[in-house]
PDB file of C-alpha atoms and ligand atoms in Angstrom:
ATOM      1  CA  MET A   1     -23.305  59.445-178.271  1.00 89.00           C
ATOM      2  CA  PHE A   2     -20.677  62.222-178.547  1.00 91.00           C
ATOM      3  CA  THR A   3     -21.257  65.798-178.607  1.00 93.00           C
ATOM      4  CA  THR A   4     -19.655  69.384-177.838  1.00 95.00           C
ATOM      5  CA  ALA A   5     -20.973  71.568-174.843  1.00 96.00           C
ATOM      6  CA  LYS A   6     -20.592  75.023-173.957  1.00 97.00           C
ATOM      7  CA  ILE A   7     -19.495  75.536-170.285  1.00 97.00           C
ATOM      8  CA  ILE A   8     -22.306  78.196-168.972  1.00 96.00           C
ATOM      9  CA  GLU A   9     -21.707  78.192-165.436  1.00 94.00           C
ATOM     10  CA  LYS A  10     -19.029  77.225-162.950  1.00 93.00           C
ATOM     11  CA  VAL A  11     -19.204  77.310-159.207  1.00 92.00           C
ATOM     12  CA  ASN A  12     -16.524  76.540-156.509  1.00 92.00           C
ATOM     13  CA  ILE A  13     -18.677  74.857-153.904  1.00 89.00           C
ATOM     14  CA  ARG A  14     -15.949  74.569-151.375  1.00 84.00           C
ATOM     15  CA  ASN A  15     -12.221  74.465-151.217  1.00 84.00           C
ATOM     16  CA  ILE A  16     -11.451  71.788-154.091  1.00 89.00           C
ATOM     17  CA  PHE A  17     -15.050  70.923-154.995  1.00 91.00           C
ATOM     18  CA  TRP A  18     -16.644  72.221-158.335  1.00 94.00           C
ATOM     19  CA  LYS A  19     -19.860  72.099-160.148  1.00 93.00           C
ATOM     20  CA  THR A  20     -19.821  73.168-163.902  1.00 95.00           C
ATOM     21  CA  LYS A  21     -22.909  73.185-165.892  1.00 96.00           C
ATOM     22  CA  LEU A  22     -22.947  72.644-169.584  1.00 97.00           C
ATOM     23  CA  ARG A  23     -25.193  73.147-172.449  1.00 97.00           C
ATOM     24  CA  LEU A  24     -25.165  70.146-174.985  1.00 97.00           C
ATOM     25  CA  ASN A  25     -24.898  70.960-178.522  1.00 96.00           C
ATOM     26  CA  GLU A  26     -27.130  67.821-179.349  1.00 94.00           C
ATOM     27  CA  ASN A  27     -29.237  65.652-177.170  1.00 92.00           C
ATOM     28  CA  ILE A  28     -27.295  62.474-176.241  1.00 91.00           C
ATOM     29  CA  GLY A  29     -30.306  60.698-174.512  1.00 90.00           C
ATOM     30  CA  GLU A  30     -31.794  60.507-171.169  1.00 90.00           C
ATOM     31  CA  ALA A  31     -29.533  60.257-168.040  1.00 93.00           C
ATOM     32  CA  LYS A  32     -30.037  57.893-165.115  1.00 91.00           C
ATOM     33  CA  PRO A  33     -28.585  58.302-161.599  1.00 93.00           C
ATOM     34  CA  PHE A  34     -25.326  56.345-161.574  1.00 95.00           C
ATOM     35  CA  GLN A  35     -24.803  57.130-165.273  1.00 96.00           C
ATOM     36  CA  PHE A  36     -21.660  58.816-166.201  1.00 97.00           C
ATOM     37  CA  ILE A  37     -19.890  60.721-169.058  1.00 97.00           C
ATOM     38  CA  MET A  38     -16.473  61.405-170.522  1.00 97.00           C
ATOM     39  CA  ALA A  39     -15.774  64.908-170.448  1.00 96.00           C
ATOM     40  CA  GLY A  40     -12.909  66.422-172.077  1.00 94.00           C
ATOM     41  CA  ILE A  41     -10.851  69.309-173.851  1.00 91.00           C
ATOM     42  CA  SER A  42     -10.036  68.100-177.250  1.00 82.00           C
ATOM     43  CA  GLY A  43      -6.729  66.748-177.641  1.00 81.00           C
ATOM     44  CA  GLU A  44      -5.770  67.052-174.147  1.00 90.00           C
ATOM     45  CA  PHE A  45      -7.845  64.662-171.805  1.00 91.00           C
ATOM     46  CA  GLU A  46     -10.891  62.931-171.119  1.00 95.00           C
ATOM     47  CA  LEU A  47     -12.452  62.086-167.607  1.00 95.00           C
ATOM     48  CA  PRO A  48     -15.145  60.180-166.193  1.00 96.00           C
ATOM     49  CA  LEU A  49     -17.740  62.016-164.339  1.00 97.00           C
ATOM     50  CA  TYR A  50     -20.766  60.945-162.894  1.00 96.00           C
ATOM     51  CA  VAL A  51     -24.277  62.889-164.071  1.00 96.00           C
ATOM     52  CA  SER A  52     -25.269  65.100-161.171  1.00 96.00           C
ATOM     53  CA  LEU A  53     -28.226  66.592-162.922  1.00 94.00           C
ATOM     54  CA  TYR A  54     -29.581  66.468-166.541  1.00 95.00           C
ATOM     55  CA  ASP A  55     -32.453  68.628-168.069  1.00 94.00           C
ATOM     56  CA  HIS A  56     -33.188  66.560-170.927  1.00 92.00           C
ATOM     57  CA  GLU A  57     -35.336  69.206-172.659  1.00 93.00           C
ATOM     58  CA  ASN A  58     -32.962  71.999-172.506  1.00 95.00           C
ATOM     59  CA  ARG A  59     -29.760  69.756-172.706  1.00 96.00           C
ATOM     60  CA  LEU A  60     -28.547  71.277-169.559  1.00 97.00           C
ATOM     61  CA  LEU A  61     -25.980  68.928-167.803  1.00 97.00           C
ATOM     62  CA  GLU A  62     -24.453  69.322-164.450  1.00 96.00           C
ATOM     63  CA  VAL A  63     -21.274  67.823-163.115  1.00 96.00           C
ATOM     64  CA  PHE A  64     -19.665  67.970-159.740  1.00 94.00           C
ATOM     65  CA  TYR A  65     -16.335  67.220-158.803  1.00 94.00           C
ATOM     66  CA  LYS A  66     -13.348  67.283-156.501  1.00 92.00           C
ATOM     67  CA  VAL A  67     -10.276  68.571-157.938  1.00 93.00           C
ATOM     68  CA  ARG A  68      -7.782  65.922-157.407  1.00 88.00           C
ATOM     69  CA  GLY A  69      -5.480  66.089-160.440  1.00 91.00           C
ATOM     70  CA  GLU A  70      -4.215  67.739-163.683  1.00 94.00           C
ATOM     71  CA  ASP A  71      -7.322  67.055-165.641  1.00 94.00           C
ATOM     72  CA  THR A  72      -9.773  68.120-163.188  1.00 94.00           C
ATOM     73  CA  LYS A  73      -7.647  70.930-162.373  1.00 94.00           C
ATOM     74  CA  LYS A  74      -7.724  72.102-165.889  1.00 94.00           C
ATOM     75  CA  LEU A  75     -11.382  71.454-166.193  1.00 94.00           C
ATOM     76  CA  SER A  76     -12.126  73.673-163.233  1.00 93.00           C
ATOM     77  CA  LYS A  77     -10.220  76.613-164.936  1.00 92.00           C
ATOM     78  CA  HIS A  78     -11.433  75.963-168.468  1.00 93.00           C
ATOM     79  CA  ASN A  79     -13.817  78.161-170.194  1.00 92.00           C
ATOM     80  CA  GLY A  80     -15.535  77.806-173.624  1.00 93.00           C
ATOM     81  CA  PHE A  81     -16.274  74.128-175.030  1.00 95.00           C
ATOM     82  CA  VAL A  82     -15.827  70.690-174.097  1.00 96.00           C
ATOM     83  CA  THR A  83     -16.381  67.418-175.614  1.00 96.00           C
ATOM     84  CA  VAL A  84     -18.890  64.974-173.939  1.00 97.00           C
ATOM     85  CA  ARG A  85     -19.572  61.145-174.605  1.00 96.00           C
ATOM     86  CA  GLY A  86     -22.269  59.205-172.968  1.00 92.00           C
ATOM     87  CA  PHE A  87     -24.370  58.551-170.946  1.00 95.00           C
ATOM     88  CA  TYR A  88     -22.431  55.417-169.999  1.00 96.00           C
ATOM     89  CA  GLY A  89     -23.234  52.710-167.468  1.00 94.00           C
ATOM     90  CA  LYS A  90     -26.540  50.595-167.055  1.00 90.00           C
ATOM     91  CA  ASP A  91     -29.413  52.002-166.186  1.00 82.00           C
ATOM     92  CA  ARG A  92     -30.359  50.159-162.944  1.00 76.00           C
ATOM     93  CA  MET A  93     -33.343  50.611-160.678  1.00 65.00           C
ATOM     94  CA  ILE A  94     -33.287  53.671-158.596  1.00 69.00           C
ATOM     95  CA  SER A  95     -36.966  53.960-158.689  1.00 73.00           C
ATOM     96  CA  PHE A  96     -38.133  55.852-155.639  1.00 74.00           C
ATOM     97  CA  ASN A  97     -42.017  55.575-155.944  1.00 77.00           C
ATOM     98  CA  SER A  98     -42.759  56.157-152.429  1.00 70.00           C
ATOM     99  CA  LYS A  99     -39.837  54.385-151.307  1.00 82.00           C
ATOM    100  CA  SER A 100     -37.110  55.500-148.778  1.00 88.00           C
ATOM    101  CA  ILE A 101     -33.219  55.377-149.684  1.00 90.00           C
ATOM    102  CA  LEU A 102     -30.123  55.483-147.548  1.00 91.00           C
ATOM    103  CA  TYR A 103     -27.245  57.076-149.890  1.00 93.00           C
ATOM    104  CA  ILE A 104     -23.886  56.448-148.019  1.00 92.00           C
ATOM    105  CA  THR A 105     -21.069  57.995-149.845  1.00 94.00           C
ATOM    106  CA  GLU A 106     -17.490  59.234-149.907  1.00 90.00           C
ATOM    107  CA  ASP A 107     -15.629  61.507-152.186  1.00 88.00           C
ATOM    108  CA  ARG A 108     -16.817  61.245-156.182  1.00 90.00           C
ATOM    109  CA  GLY A 109     -19.801  59.658-155.009  1.00 94.00           C
ATOM    110  CA  PHE A 110     -21.087  63.121-153.608  1.00 93.00           C
ATOM    111  CA  SER A 111     -21.521  63.902-157.408  1.00 94.00           C
ATOM    112  CA  VAL A 112     -24.999  61.647-157.584  1.00 95.00           C
ATOM    113  CA  ILE A 113     -26.535  63.228-154.628  1.00 94.00           C
ATOM    114  CA  PRO A 114     -28.333  66.320-156.676  1.00 94.00           C
ATOM    115  CA  PHE A 115     -29.626  63.688-159.009  1.00 94.00           C
ATOM    116  CA  LEU A 116     -30.881  61.459-156.189  1.00 93.00           C
ATOM    117  CA  VAL A 117     -32.533  64.211-154.173  1.00 93.00           C
ATOM    118  CA  ASP A 118     -34.252  65.616-157.372  1.00 92.00           C
ATOM    119  CA  LYS A 119     -35.693  62.135-158.381  1.00 91.00           C
ATOM    120  CA  ALA A 120     -36.780  61.403-154.562  1.00 91.00           C
ATOM    121  CA  ASN A 121     -38.621  64.803-154.877  1.00 91.00           C
ATOM    122  CA  ARG A 122     -40.238  63.796-157.991  1.00 90.00           C
ATOM    123  CA  GLU A 123     -41.248  60.645-157.142  1.00 91.00           C
ATOM    124  CA  ASN A 124     -42.618  61.282-153.931  1.00 90.00           C
ATOM    125  CA  GLY A 125     -39.875  59.015-152.321  1.00 91.00           C
ATOM    126  CA  THR A 126     -37.174  60.184-149.475  1.00 91.00           C
ATOM    127  CA  ILE A 127     -33.640  59.928-149.177  1.00 92.00           C
ATOM    128  CA  ASP A 128     -31.314  60.179-146.022  1.00 91.00           C
ATOM    129  CA  ILE A 129     -27.639  60.794-146.731  1.00 92.00           C
ATOM    130  CA  ILE A 130     -24.316  59.780-144.943  1.00 89.00           C
ATOM    131  CA  MET A 131     -21.180  61.939-146.355  1.00 89.00           C
ATOM    132  CA  ILE A 132     -18.066  60.686-145.702  1.00 88.00           C
ATOM    133  CA  PHE A 133     -15.415  63.812-146.160  1.00 87.00           C
ATOM    134  CA  ASP A 134     -11.485  63.147-146.329  1.00 85.00           C
ATOM    135  CA  SER A 135     -11.225  65.820-143.659  1.00 81.00           C
ATOM    136  CA  LYS A 136     -13.178  68.355-141.325  1.00 78.00           C
ATOM    137  CA  ASP A 137     -12.240  71.434-143.435  1.00 79.00           C
ATOM    138  CA  GLU A 138     -13.717  69.699-146.785  1.00 82.00           C
ATOM    139  CA  ILE A 139     -17.315  69.323-145.394  1.00 81.00           C
ATOM    140  CA  PHE A 140     -19.915  71.401-147.196  1.00 80.00           C
ATOM    141  CA  GLN A 141     -23.860  71.253-146.683  1.00 80.00           C
ATOM    142  CA  ILE A 142     -26.016  69.561-149.098  1.00 81.00           C
ATOM    143  CA  ALA A 143     -28.034  72.590-150.069  1.00 77.00           C
ATOM    144  CA  GLU A 144     -24.769  74.060-151.292  1.00 77.00           C
ATOM    145  CA  LEU A 145     -24.498  71.111-153.959  1.00 76.00           C
ATOM    146  CA  ALA A 146     -27.673  70.143-154.565  1.00 67.00           C
ATOM    147  CA  GLY A 147     -29.681  73.271-155.856  1.00 71.00           C
ATOM    148  CA  VAL A 148     -32.815  71.119-155.149  1.00 70.00           C
ATOM    149  CA  ASP A 149     -34.943  70.929-151.820  1.00 82.00           C
ATOM    150  CA  PHE A 150     -33.551  68.489-149.933  1.00 86.00           C
ATOM    151  CA  LYS A 151     -35.857  66.969-147.079  1.00 85.00           C
ATOM    152  CA  GLY A 152     -34.048  64.206-145.582  1.00 86.00           C
ATOM    153  CA  SER A 153     -31.849  63.729-142.956  1.00 83.00           C
ATOM    154  CA  VAL A 154     -27.902  63.709-143.197  1.00 85.00           C
ATOM    155  CA  ILE A 155     -24.923  62.799-141.211  1.00 81.00           C
ATOM    156  CA  TYR A 156     -21.383  64.532-142.041  1.00 83.00           C
ATOM    157  CA  ILE A 157     -18.244  62.304-141.156  1.00 81.00           C
ATOM    158  CA  ASP A 158     -15.116  63.076-141.241  1.00 79.00           C
ATOM    159  CA  LYS A 159     -12.902  60.062-142.730  1.00 76.00           C
ATOM    160  CA  GLU A 160      -9.816  60.477-140.167  1.00 72.00           C
ATOM    161  CA  GLU A 161     -12.873  59.206-137.459  1.00 66.00           C
ATOM    162  CA  ILE A 162     -12.865  55.876-139.396  1.00 61.00           C
ATOM    163  CA  ASP A 163     -10.628  53.223-138.567  1.00 53.00           C
ATOM    164  CA  HIS A 164      -9.233  51.416-141.174  1.00 46.00           C
ATOM    165  CA  GLY A 165     -12.421  51.909-143.547  1.00 46.00           C
ATOM    166  CA  PHE A 166     -14.362  50.105-141.057  1.00 45.00           C
ATOM    167  CA  ILE A 167     -17.012  52.264-139.696  1.00 49.00           C
ATOM    168  CA  ASN A 168     -17.130  52.367-136.038  1.00 49.00           C
ATOM    169  CA  LEU A 169     -18.407  56.050-135.656  1.00 54.00           C
ATOM    170  CA  GLY A 170     -21.102  56.022-133.102  1.00 58.00           C
ATOM    171  CA  SER A 171     -23.697  58.296-135.149  1.00 59.00           C
ATOM    172  CA  PHE A 172     -23.226  56.336-138.164  1.00 64.00           C
ATOM    173  CA  VAL A 173     -23.642  52.743-136.622  1.00 64.00           C
ATOM    174  CA  ASN A 174     -26.620  53.975-134.117  1.00 67.00           C
ATOM    175  CA  MET A 175     -28.471  55.635-137.263  1.00 66.00           C
ATOM    176  CA  PHE A 176     -27.835  52.534-139.333  1.00 67.00           C
ATOM    177  CA  THR A 177     -28.875  49.671-137.121  1.00 69.00           C
ATOM    178  CA  GLU A 178     -31.722  51.507-134.974  1.00 71.00           C
ATOM    179  CA  GLN A 179     -33.369  52.932-138.052  1.00 72.00           C
ATOM    180  CA  ARG A 180     -32.659  50.570-140.656  1.00 70.00           C
ATOM    181  CA  GLN A 181     -36.302  49.922-140.945  1.00 74.00           C
ATOM    182  CA  ARG A 182     -36.746  53.139-142.421  1.00 79.00           C
ATOM    183  CA  TRP A 183     -35.173  52.294-145.759  1.00 85.00           C
ATOM    184  CA  ASP A 184     -36.186  50.250-148.607  1.00 87.00           C
ATOM    185  CA  VAL A 185     -32.973  50.371-150.203  1.00 88.00           C
ATOM    186  CA  ILE A 186     -29.244  50.994-149.238  1.00 90.00           C
ATOM    187  CA  ILE A 187     -26.868  52.428-151.829  1.00 93.00           C
ATOM    188  CA  GLY A 188     -23.089  53.005-151.213  1.00 94.00           C
ATOM    189  CA  ALA A 189     -20.729  54.556-153.444  1.00 96.00           C
ATOM    190  CA  GLY A 190     -16.849  54.549-152.435  1.00 94.00           C
ATOM    191  CA  ASN A 191     -13.931  52.655-151.954  1.00 92.00           C
ATOM    192  CA  LYS A 192     -13.644  48.874-151.343  1.00 93.00           C
ATOM    193  CA  ASP A 193     -13.512  49.275-147.587  1.00 88.00           C
ATOM    194  CA  LEU A 194     -16.637  51.677-147.193  1.00 88.00           C
ATOM    195  CA  LEU A 195     -18.623  48.942-149.594  1.00 92.00           C
ATOM    196  CA  LYS A 196     -17.501  46.121-147.475  1.00 90.00           C
ATOM    197  CA  ALA A 197     -18.451  47.630-144.126  1.00 85.00           C
ATOM    198  CA  ILE A 198     -22.108  48.564-146.012  1.00 87.00           C
ATOM    199  CA  CYS A 199     -22.788  44.851-147.008  1.00 89.00           C
ATOM    200  CA  LYS A 200     -21.364  43.607-143.628  1.00 84.00           C
ATOM    201  CA  LEU A 201     -23.473  45.830-141.588  1.00 78.00           C
ATOM    202  CA  SER A 202     -26.616  45.365-143.669  1.00 77.00           C
ATOM    203  CA  ASN A 203     -26.028  41.651-144.468  1.00 75.00           C
ATOM    204  CA  SER A 204     -28.921  40.246-142.243  1.00 68.00           C
ATOM    205  CA  TYR A 205     -31.571  42.878-143.486  1.00 68.00           C
ATOM    206  CA  SER A 206     -33.894  42.182-146.323  1.00 64.00           C
ATOM    207  CA  THR A 207     -33.025  45.747-147.526  1.00 73.00           C
ATOM    208  CA  ASN A 208     -32.192  45.927-151.309  1.00 84.00           C
ATOM    209  CA  ARG A 209     -28.454  47.077-151.615  1.00 89.00           C
ATOM    210  CA  PHE A 210     -26.517  48.536-154.327  1.00 93.00           C
ATOM    211  CA  LEU A 211     -23.027  49.532-154.707  1.00 95.00           C
ATOM    212  CA  SER A 212     -21.071  51.787-157.117  1.00 96.00           C
ATOM    213  CA  PRO A 213     -17.221  51.065-156.683  1.00 96.00           C
ATOM    214  CA  PHE A 214     -14.643  53.448-157.374  1.00 94.00           C
ATOM    215  CA  THR A 215     -12.320  52.137-160.210  1.00 93.00           C
ATOM    216  CA  TYR A 216     -10.217  53.727-162.836  1.00 92.00           C
ATOM    217  CA  VAL A 217     -12.118  54.374-165.739  1.00 94.00           C
ATOM    218  CA  LYS A 218     -10.361  55.179-169.138  1.00 94.00           C
ATOM    219  CA  CYS A 219     -12.421  54.352-172.322  1.00 95.00           C
ATOM    220  CA  GLY A 220     -15.928  54.073-170.489  1.00 94.00           C
ATOM    221  CA  ILE A 221     -17.276  51.818-173.515  1.00 94.00           C
ATOM    222  CA  GLY A 222     -15.696  48.390-172.302  1.00 95.00           C
ATOM    223  CA  ALA A 223     -12.564  48.340-174.622  1.00 95.00           C
ATOM    224  CA  CYS A 224      -9.518  48.944-172.365  1.00 95.00           C
ATOM    225  CA  GLY A 225     -10.384  46.767-169.370  1.00 95.00           C
ATOM    226  CA  TYR A 226      -8.861  49.542-166.755  1.00 95.00           C
ATOM    227  CA  CYS A 227     -12.214  49.176-164.887  1.00 97.00           C
ATOM    228  CA  THR A 228     -12.553  45.394-164.344  1.00 97.00           C
ATOM    229  CA  ILE A 229     -14.113  44.972-160.924  1.00 96.00           C
ATOM    230  CA  PRO A 230     -10.968  42.730-159.383  1.00 96.00           C
ATOM    231  CA  LYS A 231     -12.146  38.925-158.986  1.00 96.00           C
ATOM    232  CA  THR A 232     -15.302  39.188-160.852  1.00 96.00           C
ATOM    233  CA  ARG A 233     -16.384  39.187-164.619  1.00 95.00           C
ATOM    234  CA  TYR A 234     -17.740  42.807-164.590  1.00 96.00           C
ATOM    235  CA  SER A 235     -16.415  45.836-165.849  1.00 96.00           C
ATOM    236  CA  LEU A 236     -17.912  49.137-164.242  1.00 96.00           C
ATOM    237  CA  CYS A 237     -18.556  51.071-167.152  1.00 96.00           C
ATOM    238  CA  VAL A 238     -20.563  48.374-169.163  1.00 95.00           C
ATOM    239  CA  ASP A 239     -21.883  46.105-166.016  1.00 95.00           C
ATOM    240  CA  GLY A 240     -22.305  49.127-163.596  1.00 87.00           C
ATOM    241  CA  THR A 241     -21.846  51.581-162.442  1.00 94.00           C
ATOM    242  CA  LEU A 242     -24.191  49.731-159.635  1.00 96.00           C
ATOM    243  CA  PHE A 243     -23.751  45.994-158.418  1.00 95.00           C
ATOM    244  CA  THR A 244     -25.229  44.085-155.735  1.00 94.00           C
ATOM    245  CA  CYS A 245     -23.476  43.007-152.794  1.00 94.00           C
ATOM    246  CA  GLU A 246     -23.722  39.522-154.065  1.00 94.00           C
ATOM    247  CA  GLU A 247     -22.340  40.054-157.484  1.00 95.00           C
ATOM    248  CA  ILE A 248     -19.354  41.836-156.240  1.00 96.00           C
ATOM    249  CA  SER A 249     -18.796  39.768-152.851  1.00 94.00           C
ATOM    250  CA  ALA A 250     -15.532  37.928-154.236  1.00 96.00           C
ATOM    251  CA  PHE A 251     -14.086  41.434-154.742  1.00 96.00           C
ATOM    252  CA  LEU A 252     -15.331  42.720-151.408  1.00 94.00           C
ATOM    253  CA  ARG A 253     -13.870  39.845-149.387  1.00 91.00           C
TER     254      ARG A 253
HETATM  255  S1  LIG B 301     -13.190  52.034-168.821  1.00 66.23           S
HETATM  256 FE1  LIG B 301     -11.888  50.733-170.189  1.00 66.23          FE
HETATM  257  S2  LIG B 301     -13.355  48.897-169.957  1.00 66.23           S
HETATM  258 FE2  LIG B 301     -14.051  50.094-168.551  1.00 66.23          FE
END
């Protein structure tokens, strides 16, 4: 589905992190956590953004993003209207129903946090979060981002303290290994090394694990091949954005 949307609010959360609120001109369906839109300025660019929150009734869509290149920079400065295509990606699980979920994420995976927190609150579930930042001066609190009541626990990790992508940080490993019984589901969003570490650490647990790998997304509809998960038959935009450790094990090897 395609529509245009008016930018009704822009918030600079911290340094290069921005939140933009849009009112869609037409309803394009119901969004689920880990689905994404292709947002753009007509004739200039389109970029993929996870849905951060969506109020279906009022057609209010929030996207949270990090300025990392020319397109996100333009979006953060833009006023007026943007184009929106979506929602893309499969609707896969993420039903709390009194469940407890651990979400481990870096970078653009932060965008999904408001959606997950809101869903946990509505479905009487709980969510704990581990946020891995590129550097200390990027760290912001969940309350600044979510705008919803966050009742879980959170660990903030500075990526410079992570050794070659394999997490050896005391706080993370302790929380993960000692308290694993707390979580029914573990979700990870990030680059290959992080996802590999999550699967490795949780391999012997019965917990359900879902991963959202970061890949380059261009068309969003399965036509260009850019988002193929290496060594698998899956494309992120059509088959994801969530996969199990088993589904993408060849990629993680
Ligand atoms: S982005 Fe083109 S196939 Fe997924």
